[in-house]
Coordinates of C-alpha atoms and ligand atoms in Angstrom, one line a residue:
M1 CA 0.0 0.0 0.0
S2 CA 1.5 3.3 -0.9
A3 CA 2.5 5.8 1.8
G4 CA -0.1 7.9 3.3
I5 CA -3.2 5.5 2.3
T6 CA -4.8 4.1 5.3
G7 CA -7.3 1.1 5.4
R8 CA -9.9 0.2 2.8
Q9 CA -12.8 2.5 2.4
G10 CA -16.2 1.0 3.3
P11 CA -19.7 2.5 3.5
I12 CA -19.7 5.8 5.4
A13 CA -22.7 7.1 7.4
G14 CA -24.0 10.3 6.2
H15 CA -22.5 9.5 2.7
I16 CA -24.5 8.8 -0.5
P17 CA -24.9 5.2 -0.9
F18 CA -22.8 3.6 -3.7
H19 CA -24.8 3.1 -7.0
P20 CA -24.8 -0.7 -7.8
E21 CA -22.6 0.0 -10.9
V22 CA -20.1 1.8 -8.8
E23 CA -19.9 -1.1 -6.2
R24 CA -19.4 -3.4 -9.1
L25 CA -16.7 -1.2 -10.7
L26 CA -14.9 -0.7 -7.3
A27 CA -14.9 -4.5 -6.8
S28 CA -13.6 -5.2 -10.4
P29 CA -10.0 -6.4 -10.9
P30 CA -7.4 -3.9 -12.3
T31 CA -7.6 -3.6 -16.0
V32 CA -6.9 -1.5 -18.9
F33 CA -9.1 -1.1 -21.8
I34 CA -7.7 -2.1 -25.3
D35 CA -9.2 -3.2 -28.5
G36 CA -12.9 -2.9 -27.2
Q37 CA -12.3 -4.7 -23.9
R38 CA -11.1 -4.6 -20.4
V39 CA -7.9 -6.6 -20.2
Q40 CA -5.2 -7.2 -17.6
T41 CA -1.7 -5.8 -18.1
R42 CA 1.3 -8.2 -18.9
T43 CA 3.0 -7.9 -15.5
G44 CA -0.1 -7.6 -13.4
S45 CA 1.5 -4.5 -11.5
T46 CA -0.7 -2.3 -9.8
A47 CA -1.1 1.0 -8.1
D48 CA -3.6 2.1 -5.0
V49 CA -6.0 4.7 -5.7
A50 CA -7.1 6.7 -2.6
D51 CA -10.2 8.6 -1.6
P52 CA -8.8 12.1 -1.0
S53 CA -11.6 12.9 1.3
S54 CA -10.6 10.1 3.7
G55 CA -7.1 9.2 2.6
Q56 CA -8.4 5.5 2.5
L57 CA -7.9 2.9 -0.3
L58 CA -10.6 3.2 -2.8
W59 CA -9.6 0.9 -5.6
V60 CA -6.4 -0.9 -7.1
A61 CA -5.6 0.2 -10.6
A62 CA -3.6 -1.5 -13.2
E63 CA -0.2 0.0 -13.9
A64 CA 0.4 -0.4 -17.9
D65 CA 4.2 -0.5 -18.8
A66 CA 5.8 0.3 -22.0
D67 CA 4.8 -3.2 -23.2
D68 CA 1.0 -2.7 -22.4
V69 CA 1.2 0.9 -24.0
D70 CA 2.7 -0.7 -27.0
V71 CA -0.3 -3.2 -27.4
A72 CA -2.8 -0.2 -26.8
V73 CA -1.0 1.9 -29.6
R74 CA -0.9 -1.0 -32.0
A75 CA -4.7 -1.7 -31.3
A76 CA -5.3 1.9 -32.2
R77 CA -3.0 1.8 -35.2
V78 CA -4.8 -1.2 -36.6
A79 CA -8.2 0.3 -36.1
F80 CA -7.0 3.4 -37.7
Q81 CA -5.7 1.6 -40.8
S82 CA -8.8 -0.7 -41.0
G83 CA -10.7 2.6 -41.9
A84 CA -13.6 1.2 -39.6
W85 CA -13.8 4.6 -38.1
T86 CA -13.3 6.7 -41.2
V87 CA -13.5 5.5 -44.7
H88 CA -15.7 2.6 -44.0
M89 CA -18.1 4.4 -41.7
K90 CA -20.1 7.2 -43.0
P91 CA -19.7 10.6 -41.3
A92 CA -23.3 10.4 -40.3
D93 CA -22.7 7.1 -38.5
R94 CA -19.5 8.4 -36.7
Q95 CA -21.6 11.3 -35.7
R96 CA -24.2 9.0 -34.4
C97 CA -21.5 7.2 -32.3
L98 CA -20.5 10.5 -30.7
W99 CA -24.0 11.6 -30.1
R100 CA -25.1 8.3 -28.5
L101 CA -21.9 8.6 -26.2
A102 CA -23.1 12.0 -25.1
E103 CA -26.5 10.5 -24.3
L104 CA -25.0 7.6 -22.2
I105 CA -22.8 10.1 -20.3
E106 CA -26.2 11.9 -19.3
R107 CA -27.9 8.5 -18.6
D108 CA -25.1 7.6 -16.3
A109 CA -24.6 11.0 -14.7
E110 CA -25.1 9.3 -11.1
I111 CA -22.4 6.8 -11.8
F112 CA -19.8 9.3 -13.2
G113 CA -20.8 11.8 -10.4
Q114 CA -19.9 9.1 -7.7
L115 CA -16.8 7.8 -9.6
D116 CA -15.2 11.3 -9.8
A117 CA -16.6 12.4 -6.4
L118 CA -14.7 9.3 -4.9
D119 CA -11.7 9.6 -7.0
C120 CA -10.9 13.4 -6.8
G121 CA -13.1 14.6 -3.9
R122 CA -15.1 17.1 -6.0
P123 CA -18.5 17.2 -4.5
Y124 CA -20.9 14.8 -5.9
A125 CA -23.6 17.5 -6.8
T126 CA -21.0 19.6 -8.6
V127 CA -19.7 16.4 -10.8
A128 CA -23.2 15.0 -11.5
G129 CA -24.8 18.3 -12.0
G130 CA -21.8 20.2 -13.5
D131 CA -18.9 18.1 -15.1
V132 CA -21.3 15.3 -16.5
P133 CA -23.6 17.7 -18.5
A134 CA -20.5 19.8 -19.7
S135 CA -18.8 16.4 -21.0
A136 CA -22.0 15.3 -22.7
E137 CA -22.1 18.8 -24.3
H138 CA -18.6 18.3 -25.7
F139 CA -19.5 14.9 -27.2
A140 CA -22.8 16.4 -28.7
Y141 CA -21.0 19.5 -29.9
Y142 CA -18.2 17.5 -31.7
A143 CA -20.8 15.0 -33.0
G144 CA -22.2 18.0 -35.1
W145 CA -18.7 18.8 -36.5
V146 CA -18.1 15.1 -38.0
T147 CA -20.4 15.9 -41.0
K148 CA -18.8 19.5 -41.3
L149 CA -15.3 18.6 -41.8
T150 CA -15.0 20.4 -45.1
G151 CA -12.1 21.5 -47.1
R152 CA -12.0 24.5 -49.5
T153 CA -11.2 25.0 -53.2
Y154 CA -8.5 27.6 -54.4
P155 CA -9.0 29.4 -57.6
V156 CA -5.2 29.8 -58.4
D157 CA -5.3 28.6 -62.0
P158 CA -9.0 27.8 -62.7
E159 CA -8.4 27.0 -66.5
G160 CA -5.7 24.5 -65.8
M161 CA -5.9 23.2 -62.2
H162 CA -8.4 22.1 -59.7
V163 CA -7.0 23.0 -56.4
Y164 CA -8.8 21.9 -53.2
S165 CA -7.9 21.1 -49.6
V166 CA -9.4 18.3 -47.2
R167 CA -9.2 17.8 -43.6
E168 CA -7.9 14.5 -42.5
P169 CA -7.3 12.8 -39.1
I170 CA -3.7 12.8 -37.7
G171 CA -3.7 9.1 -36.8
V172 CA -3.1 7.6 -33.5
V173 CA -3.5 10.2 -30.7
G174 CA -2.2 9.8 -27.1
L175 CA -4.3 11.9 -24.7
I176 CA -2.8 12.4 -21.1
T177 CA -5.1 14.1 -18.7
P178 CA -5.1 15.3 -15.1
W179 CA -7.1 14.5 -12.0
N180 CA -8.9 17.9 -11.3
Y181 CA -11.8 17.3 -13.3
P182 CA -11.4 13.7 -14.5
L183 CA -14.3 13.1 -16.9
L184 CA -14.5 16.6 -18.3
M185 CA -10.7 16.9 -19.0
A186 CA -10.9 13.7 -20.9
S187 CA -13.9 14.8 -22.7
W188 CA -12.4 18.0 -23.8
K189 CA -9.8 16.0 -25.7
L190 CA -11.4 12.8 -26.7
A191 CA -14.5 14.5 -28.5
P192 CA -12.6 16.5 -31.0
A193 CA -10.0 13.9 -31.6
L194 CA -12.5 11.4 -32.2
A195 CA -14.8 13.3 -34.4
A196 CA -11.9 14.3 -36.6
G197 CA -11.4 10.5 -37.2
N198 CA -8.4 9.7 -35.1
C199 CA -7.9 6.6 -32.8
V200 CA -6.9 7.3 -29.4
V201 CA -5.1 6.0 -26.3
L202 CA -6.1 7.9 -23.3
K203 CA -4.0 7.9 -20.2
P204 CA -5.9 9.4 -17.3
A205 CA -4.1 10.7 -14.1
E206 CA -3.1 7.9 -11.7
Q207 CA -5.2 9.4 -9.0
T208 CA -8.5 9.2 -11.0
P209 CA -8.6 6.3 -13.4
L210 CA -12.2 5.1 -12.9
S211 CA -14.2 7.5 -15.0
A212 CA -12.1 7.0 -18.1
L213 CA -12.5 3.2 -18.0
H214 CA -16.2 3.5 -17.5
L215 CA -16.3 6.1 -20.5
A216 CA -14.5 3.3 -22.5
D217 CA -17.2 0.9 -21.7
L218 CA -20.0 3.2 -22.7
A219 CA -18.0 4.0 -26.1
M220 CA -18.5 0.2 -26.9
E221 CA -22.3 0.5 -26.0
A222 CA -22.4 3.7 -28.3
G223 CA -21.1 1.4 -31.2
F224 CA -17.5 2.6 -31.5
P225 CA -15.6 0.0 -33.4
P226 CA -13.1 -1.9 -31.2
G227 CA -9.5 -0.1 -31.0
V228 CA -10.9 3.4 -31.7
F229 CA -10.9 4.3 -28.0
N230 CA -8.4 2.8 -25.6
V231 CA -7.4 3.5 -22.1
V232 CA -4.2 2.9 -20.3
T233 CA -4.0 3.4 -16.6
G234 CA -0.8 4.1 -14.5
N235 CA 1.5 6.8 -13.4
G236 CA 3.0 9.5 -15.4
S237 CA 6.7 8.5 -15.4
L238 CA 6.0 5.0 -16.5
T239 CA 2.7 4.8 -18.5
G240 CA 2.4 8.4 -19.7
A241 CA 6.3 8.6 -20.7
A242 CA 5.8 5.3 -22.5
L243 CA 2.9 6.8 -24.5
V244 CA 4.9 10.1 -25.2
A245 CA 8.0 7.9 -26.4
H246 CA 6.1 5.5 -28.6
R247 CA 7.0 6.0 -32.3
G248 CA 3.5 4.8 -33.2
V249 CA 1.8 7.8 -31.7
D250 CA 1.4 10.8 -34.1
K251 CA 0.2 13.3 -31.5
I252 CA 0.0 14.1 -27.9
G253 CA -2.6 16.1 -26.3
F254 CA -1.7 16.9 -22.7
T255 CA -3.3 18.8 -19.8
G256 CA -1.1 19.1 -16.7
S257 CA 2.1 20.8 -15.2
V258 CA 4.6 22.9 -16.9
E259 CA 7.4 20.6 -15.9
V260 CA 5.8 17.6 -17.6
A261 CA 4.8 19.6 -20.7
Q262 CA 8.7 20.4 -21.0
S263 CA 9.7 16.7 -20.7
I264 CA 6.9 16.0 -23.4
V265 CA 8.2 18.7 -25.9
A266 CA 11.7 17.4 -25.4
A267 CA 10.7 13.8 -26.0
S268 CA 8.6 14.7 -29.1
A269 CA 11.8 16.2 -30.8
I270 CA 12.8 12.6 -31.6
D271 CA 10.1 12.0 -34.0
L272 CA 8.5 15.5 -34.0
K273 CA 5.1 14.3 -32.8
R274 CA 2.4 16.9 -32.9
V275 CA 2.0 18.2 -29.3
S276 CA -0.8 20.5 -27.8
L277 CA -0.7 21.7 -24.3
E278 CA -3.1 23.0 -21.9
L279 CA -1.0 24.0 -18.7
G280 CA -1.3 26.0 -15.6
G281 CA -1.9 29.6 -14.9
K282 CA -1.5 32.6 -12.4
S283 CA -4.5 34.3 -13.7
P284 CA -5.1 38.0 -12.8
N285 CA -8.4 39.1 -11.7
I286 CA -8.8 42.9 -11.6
V287 CA -11.6 44.8 -9.8
F288 CA -12.3 48.6 -10.6
P289 CA -14.2 50.7 -8.1
D290 CA -17.2 51.2 -10.5
A291 CA -17.8 47.4 -10.6
D292 CA -21.0 45.8 -9.0
L293 CA -18.9 44.9 -6.0
E294 CA -21.2 42.4 -4.6
R295 CA -20.9 40.4 -7.7
A296 CA -17.1 41.0 -7.9
V297 CA -16.4 39.7 -4.3
E298 CA -18.5 36.5 -5.0
G299 CA -16.8 36.2 -8.5
A300 CA -13.3 36.9 -7.1
L301 CA -14.0 34.2 -4.2
W302 CA -15.1 31.4 -6.6
A303 CA -12.2 32.3 -9.0
T304 CA -10.0 31.2 -6.4
V305 CA -11.6 28.5 -4.2
G306 CA -13.6 26.7 -7.1
N307 CA -12.6 22.9 -6.9
S308 CA -10.4 24.1 -4.0
G309 CA -8.2 26.0 -6.1
Q310 CA -7.3 23.0 -8.1
S311 CA -8.1 24.8 -11.6
C312 CA -5.7 25.8 -14.2
T313 CA -7.6 29.2 -14.5
A314 CA -7.8 30.0 -10.8
G315 CA -7.8 33.8 -10.4
T316 CA -5.1 33.8 -7.8
R317 CA -3.7 37.3 -8.4
L318 CA -6.4 39.6 -7.3
Y319 CA -5.7 43.2 -8.0
V320 CA -8.3 45.6 -6.2
H321 CA -8.4 49.4 -6.7
S322 CA -6.9 51.0 -3.6
R323 CA -10.1 53.1 -3.0
I324 CA -12.2 50.0 -2.4
Y325 CA -9.4 47.7 -1.2
D326 CA -10.1 47.5 2.4
D327 CA -14.0 46.9 2.1
F328 CA -13.5 44.4 -0.6
V329 CA -10.9 42.3 1.5
S330 CA -13.2 42.5 4.5
S331 CA -16.1 41.0 2.4
L332 CA -13.8 38.4 0.8
I333 CA -12.7 37.2 4.1
A334 CA -16.2 37.1 5.5
K335 CA -17.3 35.0 2.5
A336 CA -14.3 32.8 2.4
S337 CA -14.6 31.8 6.1
A338 CA -18.2 30.9 5.8
L339 CA -17.6 28.2 3.2
T340 CA -18.3 24.7 4.2
H341 CA -16.3 21.6 3.4
G342 CA -17.2 17.9 3.0
A343 CA -16.2 14.6 1.5
G344 CA -17.0 14.1 -2.1
M345 CA -19.8 11.7 -1.4
A346 CA -21.1 13.5 1.7
S347 CA -25.0 13.7 1.5
V348 CA -25.1 17.2 3.0
D349 CA -24.6 20.0 0.5
H350 CA -21.2 21.7 0.9
D351 CA -18.9 24.0 -0.9
L352 CA -15.5 22.6 -1.1
G353 CA -13.8 19.2 -1.2
P354 CA -10.2 18.3 -0.2
L355 CA -7.0 18.6 -2.3
I356 CA -6.1 15.6 -4.3
T357 CA -3.1 14.2 -2.3
S358 CA -1.2 14.6 0.9
T359 CA 1.7 15.5 -1.5
Q360 CA -0.5 18.6 -3.1
L361 CA -1.7 19.6 0.5
D362 CA 1.9 19.7 1.8
R363 CA 2.9 21.7 -1.3
V364 CA 0.1 24.3 -0.9
L365 CA 0.8 24.7 3.0
G366 CA 4.4 25.0 2.1
W367 CA 3.6 27.9 -0.4
I368 CA 1.6 29.6 2.4
D369 CA 4.5 29.2 4.8
S370 CA 6.9 30.6 2.3
A371 CA 4.7 33.7 1.9
A372 CA 4.3 34.2 5.7
S373 CA 8.0 34.1 6.2
S374 CA 8.4 36.6 3.4
G375 CA 6.3 39.0 5.2
A376 CA 2.7 38.4 3.8
T377 CA -0.1 38.5 6.1
I378 CA -2.4 35.4 6.3
A379 CA -5.6 37.4 6.7
Q380 CA -7.8 34.2 6.5
G381 CA -7.3 30.5 6.7
G382 CA -3.9 29.0 6.1
H383 CA -4.3 25.6 7.8
Q384 CA -5.3 22.0 7.2
L385 CA -9.0 21.2 8.6
G386 CA -9.1 19.2 11.7
G387 CA -12.0 17.5 13.3
P388 CA -13.9 14.9 11.4
L389 CA -12.0 15.8 8.2
A390 CA -8.6 15.5 9.6
D391 CA -7.9 12.2 7.6
G392 CA -8.6 13.8 4.2
Y393 CA -6.5 16.4 2.6
F394 CA -8.8 19.6 3.3
I395 CA -7.5 23.1 3.5
E396 CA -9.1 26.4 4.7
P397 CA -9.5 28.9 1.9
T398 CA -6.8 31.3 2.3
V399 CA -6.5 35.1 1.7
L400 CA -3.1 36.7 1.6
T401 CA -2.5 40.4 2.0
D402 CA 0.7 42.6 2.3
V403 CA 2.2 40.7 -0.6
T404 CA 4.6 42.1 -3.3
D405 CA 4.8 41.1 -7.0
D406 CA 8.0 39.4 -6.5
L407 CA 6.9 36.9 -4.0
E408 CA 6.7 33.2 -5.2
V409 CA 3.2 32.8 -4.0
V410 CA 2.4 35.7 -6.6
R411 CA 4.3 34.1 -9.4
E412 CA 4.0 30.4 -9.0
E413 CA 0.8 28.1 -9.7
I414 CA -0.3 27.0 -6.1
F415 CA -3.1 24.7 -7.1
G416 CA -5.0 25.2 -3.8
P417 CA -7.6 27.7 -2.4
V418 CA -5.0 30.7 -2.0
V419 CA -5.5 34.1 -3.3
A420 CA -3.1 37.0 -2.9
V421 CA -4.8 40.3 -3.0
M422 CA -3.1 43.4 -3.9
P423 CA -4.1 47.1 -4.2
F424 CA -3.6 49.1 -7.6
T425 CA -4.1 52.7 -8.5
D426 CA -4.2 52.9 -12.3
V427 CA -5.1 51.1 -15.3
D428 CA -1.7 51.1 -17.1
E429 CA 0.1 50.1 -13.8
V430 CA -2.4 47.1 -13.2
I431 CA -2.1 45.8 -17.0
A432 CA 1.7 45.9 -16.6
R433 CA 1.6 43.8 -13.5
A434 CA -1.0 41.5 -14.7
N435 CA 1.3 40.8 -17.7
D436 CA 4.3 40.5 -15.6
S437 CA 4.0 36.5 -15.6
R438 CA 5.2 33.7 -17.5
F439 CA 1.6 32.4 -17.7
G440 CA -1.3 33.6 -19.8
L441 CA -4.3 31.3 -19.5
A442 CA -7.2 33.6 -18.3
A443 CA -7.8 36.9 -16.8
G444 CA -10.8 38.7 -15.3
V445 CA -11.8 42.4 -15.2
W446 CA -14.7 43.7 -13.1
S447 CA -16.0 47.3 -14.1
T448 CA -19.1 49.0 -15.7
N449 CA -16.9 51.3 -17.7
L450 CA -16.8 50.0 -21.3
A451 CA -13.6 51.9 -22.1
T452 CA -11.8 50.2 -19.2
V453 CA -13.1 46.9 -20.0
H454 CA -12.0 47.0 -23.8
E455 CA -8.7 48.4 -22.8
V456 CA -8.0 45.5 -20.3
A457 CA -9.4 42.8 -22.6
S458 CA -7.3 44.0 -25.4
K459 CA -4.0 44.5 -23.5
V460 CA -3.8 41.7 -21.0
Q461 CA -2.1 38.8 -22.6
A462 CA -4.4 35.6 -21.8
G463 CA -6.3 33.2 -23.8
T464 CA -9.5 33.8 -22.1
I465 CA -10.8 37.3 -20.6
W466 CA -13.8 37.1 -18.3
V467 CA -15.6 40.3 -18.0
N468 CA -17.9 40.8 -15.1
T469 CA -17.9 37.0 -14.6
W470 CA -15.4 34.1 -14.1
G471 CA -14.8 30.6 -15.1
L472 CA -17.2 30.1 -17.9
T473 CA -16.4 27.7 -20.7
A474 CA -18.5 26.0 -23.4
A475 CA -17.8 23.4 -26.0
A476 CA -18.1 26.0 -29.0
V477 CA -15.6 28.6 -27.4
P478 CA -11.9 28.3 -27.9
F479 CA -9.9 28.0 -24.8
G480 CA -6.1 27.8 -24.1
G481 CA -3.2 29.6 -23.0
M482 CA -0.6 32.2 -24.2
K483 CA 3.0 32.1 -23.1
Q484 CA 3.8 29.0 -20.7
S485 CA 0.1 28.4 -20.3
G486 CA 0.1 26.1 -23.4
H487 CA 0.3 25.4 -27.1
G488 CA -3.0 25.5 -29.1
R489 CA -6.5 25.9 -28.4
E490 CA -9.1 23.3 -27.3
M491 CA -12.8 23.6 -27.9
G492 CA -14.8 25.1 -30.8
E493 CA -13.4 24.8 -34.3
D494 CA -9.8 25.3 -33.0
A495 CA -9.7 21.8 -31.4
I496 CA -10.8 20.1 -34.8
D497 CA -7.7 22.0 -36.2
L498 CA -5.6 20.6 -33.3
Y499 CA -6.6 17.0 -34.1
S500 CA -6.6 17.2 -37.9
E501 CA -4.1 17.6 -40.9
T502 CA -4.7 19.8 -44.0
K503 CA -4.0 18.3 -47.3
S504 CA -3.9 20.4 -50.5
V505 CA -4.5 18.5 -53.8
W506 CA -3.6 20.0 -57.2
M507 CA -5.2 18.4 -59.9
G508 CA -4.3 19.1 -63.5
W509 CA -6.9 19.1 -66.2
T510 CA -4.7 17.1 -68.6
Ligands
NAI1 P1 1.2 16.2 -13.7 O1 1.6 17.2 -14.9 O2 2.5 15.5 -13.2 O3 0.2 15.2 -14.2 C1 -0.7 15.5 -15.2 C2 -0.9 14.2 -16.1 O4 0.5 13.9 -16.5 C3 -1.2 12.9 -15.3 O5 -1.9 12.2 -16.1 C4 0.2 12.3 -15.1 O6 0.3 10.8 -14.7 C5 0.9 12.6 -16.3 N1 2.4 12.7 -16.3 C6 3.0 12.9 -15.2 N2 4.5 12.7 -15.5 C7 4.5 12.4 -16.8 C8 5.7 12.1 -17.7 N3 6.9 12.3 -17.6 N4 5.3 11.9 -19.0 C9 4.0 11.8 -19.4 N5 3.0 12.0 -18.6 C10 3.2 12.3 -17.4 O7 0.8 17.2 -12.5 P2 0.8 16.7 -11.0 O8 2.1 16.2 -10.5 O9 -0.4 16.0 -10.7 O10 0.4 18.2 -10.2 C11 1.6 18.9 -10.1 C12 1.2 20.4 -10.5 O11 0.7 20.6 -11.8 C13 -0.1 21.0 -9.7 O12 0.2 21.5 -8.5 C14 -0.5 22.1 -10.8 O13 0.4 23.3 -10.6 C15 -0.1 21.5 -12.1 N6 -1.2 20.9 -12.8 C16 -1.9 21.5 -13.7 C17 -3.2 21.2 -14.2 C18 -3.9 21.9 -15.2 O14 -5.2 21.8 -15.2 N7 -3.3 22.8 -16.0 C19 -3.7 19.8 -13.9 C20 -2.8 19.0 -13.0 C21 -1.7 19.5 -12.5
MG2 MG1 3.6 15.2 -11.5

């Protein structure tokens, strides 16, 4: 049993009872999903999966090594070459497969809600009512694209040449996803990759493998040909690295840390695999005095504490105009201290779950300590929760003041519910400070003055700007990062481009 994991989790009083299918999945042997079925790995090697709400053992997952990854990649290659998903399947039928998968995700909202609540600690209601419909929306949206993957014609020499372009799938795509929104992060990548006609090998995060495996089961029910959608479980340095290194993989789509992204880019230099990256952030959120302050406080709070801060877009650099700073900070503290915590499967509604692992908890507490020793004031929170939640990885929402722009806590991604609140006095100053970051994923601006809003939206370097709101995403709207927050844009038509190749054809008349 891995360090930190205590005894096996059983039924807990006050928690939502397990759905029978969840019971069955948790009792199932460790398997990966290759060529249309759950199979054991060659070595039988396993890794424990814990419930972060309790620190207890939840499931034992298979750990795929390079040989298992090779079997999965070959299965995907055979499926791709066979044309079962492309040339021998009409686009309208591929579209139906994706649409049916969207419907099956909705049908199994309770099961997915429980699997991700157990695996990653997100409150059940948030997963079942938020991540699940958003995941279904992705498959439904990209189902629509399958019949619209058109090319163009080019009038370069209309009398002698017919010149046109077509969009083709890339081939075999490896998808590596994180643990913070397990089903949703997988869906963001799977839906466009599959719609564009690729065959995929998905490696979910080692902390949260369950929903990916259930999704693969559902893909078979939806009518996907075997080998089109494979899942290998295991940790990053073994299973993930094997997928990245595999010469039979044409592209890697990754969401996670900058460090791992650097290793993926370096490894892909060998065969020049296509790589798209959705990485972290240190998103600035800027509040002007003419904003609707009640909404701005609520927005700034959830920008930071949503999913206990474990969001790539977390608005952790909060710039508040000096004229309203003191009142704003007081309201923020009042709201943050009133938030409630609970286990992912707690039957009583609550706001926040735990962090994913004891390692992440230690890391976040370490950032807070380092800020405090550099002179920051911990105006609210800062500690792990005790009492009945002491065995899980829960942490208080934390508000830091008296911070300077050069502190690590203002420069590095924390991935916990920790916000640094800083005063500013004018627009140019705050835009310069907002842009003084190696990241550029998202930014927020709260103001009722159109000129201010337009100026900030045009000058702040970020892939998404939220005005008088925070955190919204939709399948149709491109999402991704500037600078070290990533390469490429997911969602919308942009994601079709990420997962397809354009071919130009010059056809002479004679
Ligand atoms: P990570 O980047 O190690 O994990 C993300 C995924 O990459 C997982 O599936 C993991 O198994 C895989 N992976 C890890 N090492 C790999 C390798 N050498 N080759 C291929 N795949 C590999 O992130 P981790 O360690 O879980 O979290 C550390 C920090 O990363 C967080 O504190 C946060 O700052 C950032 N992060 C950002 C995310 C985002 O949404 N942008 C999601 C997860 C983490
Ligand atoms: Mg890591």
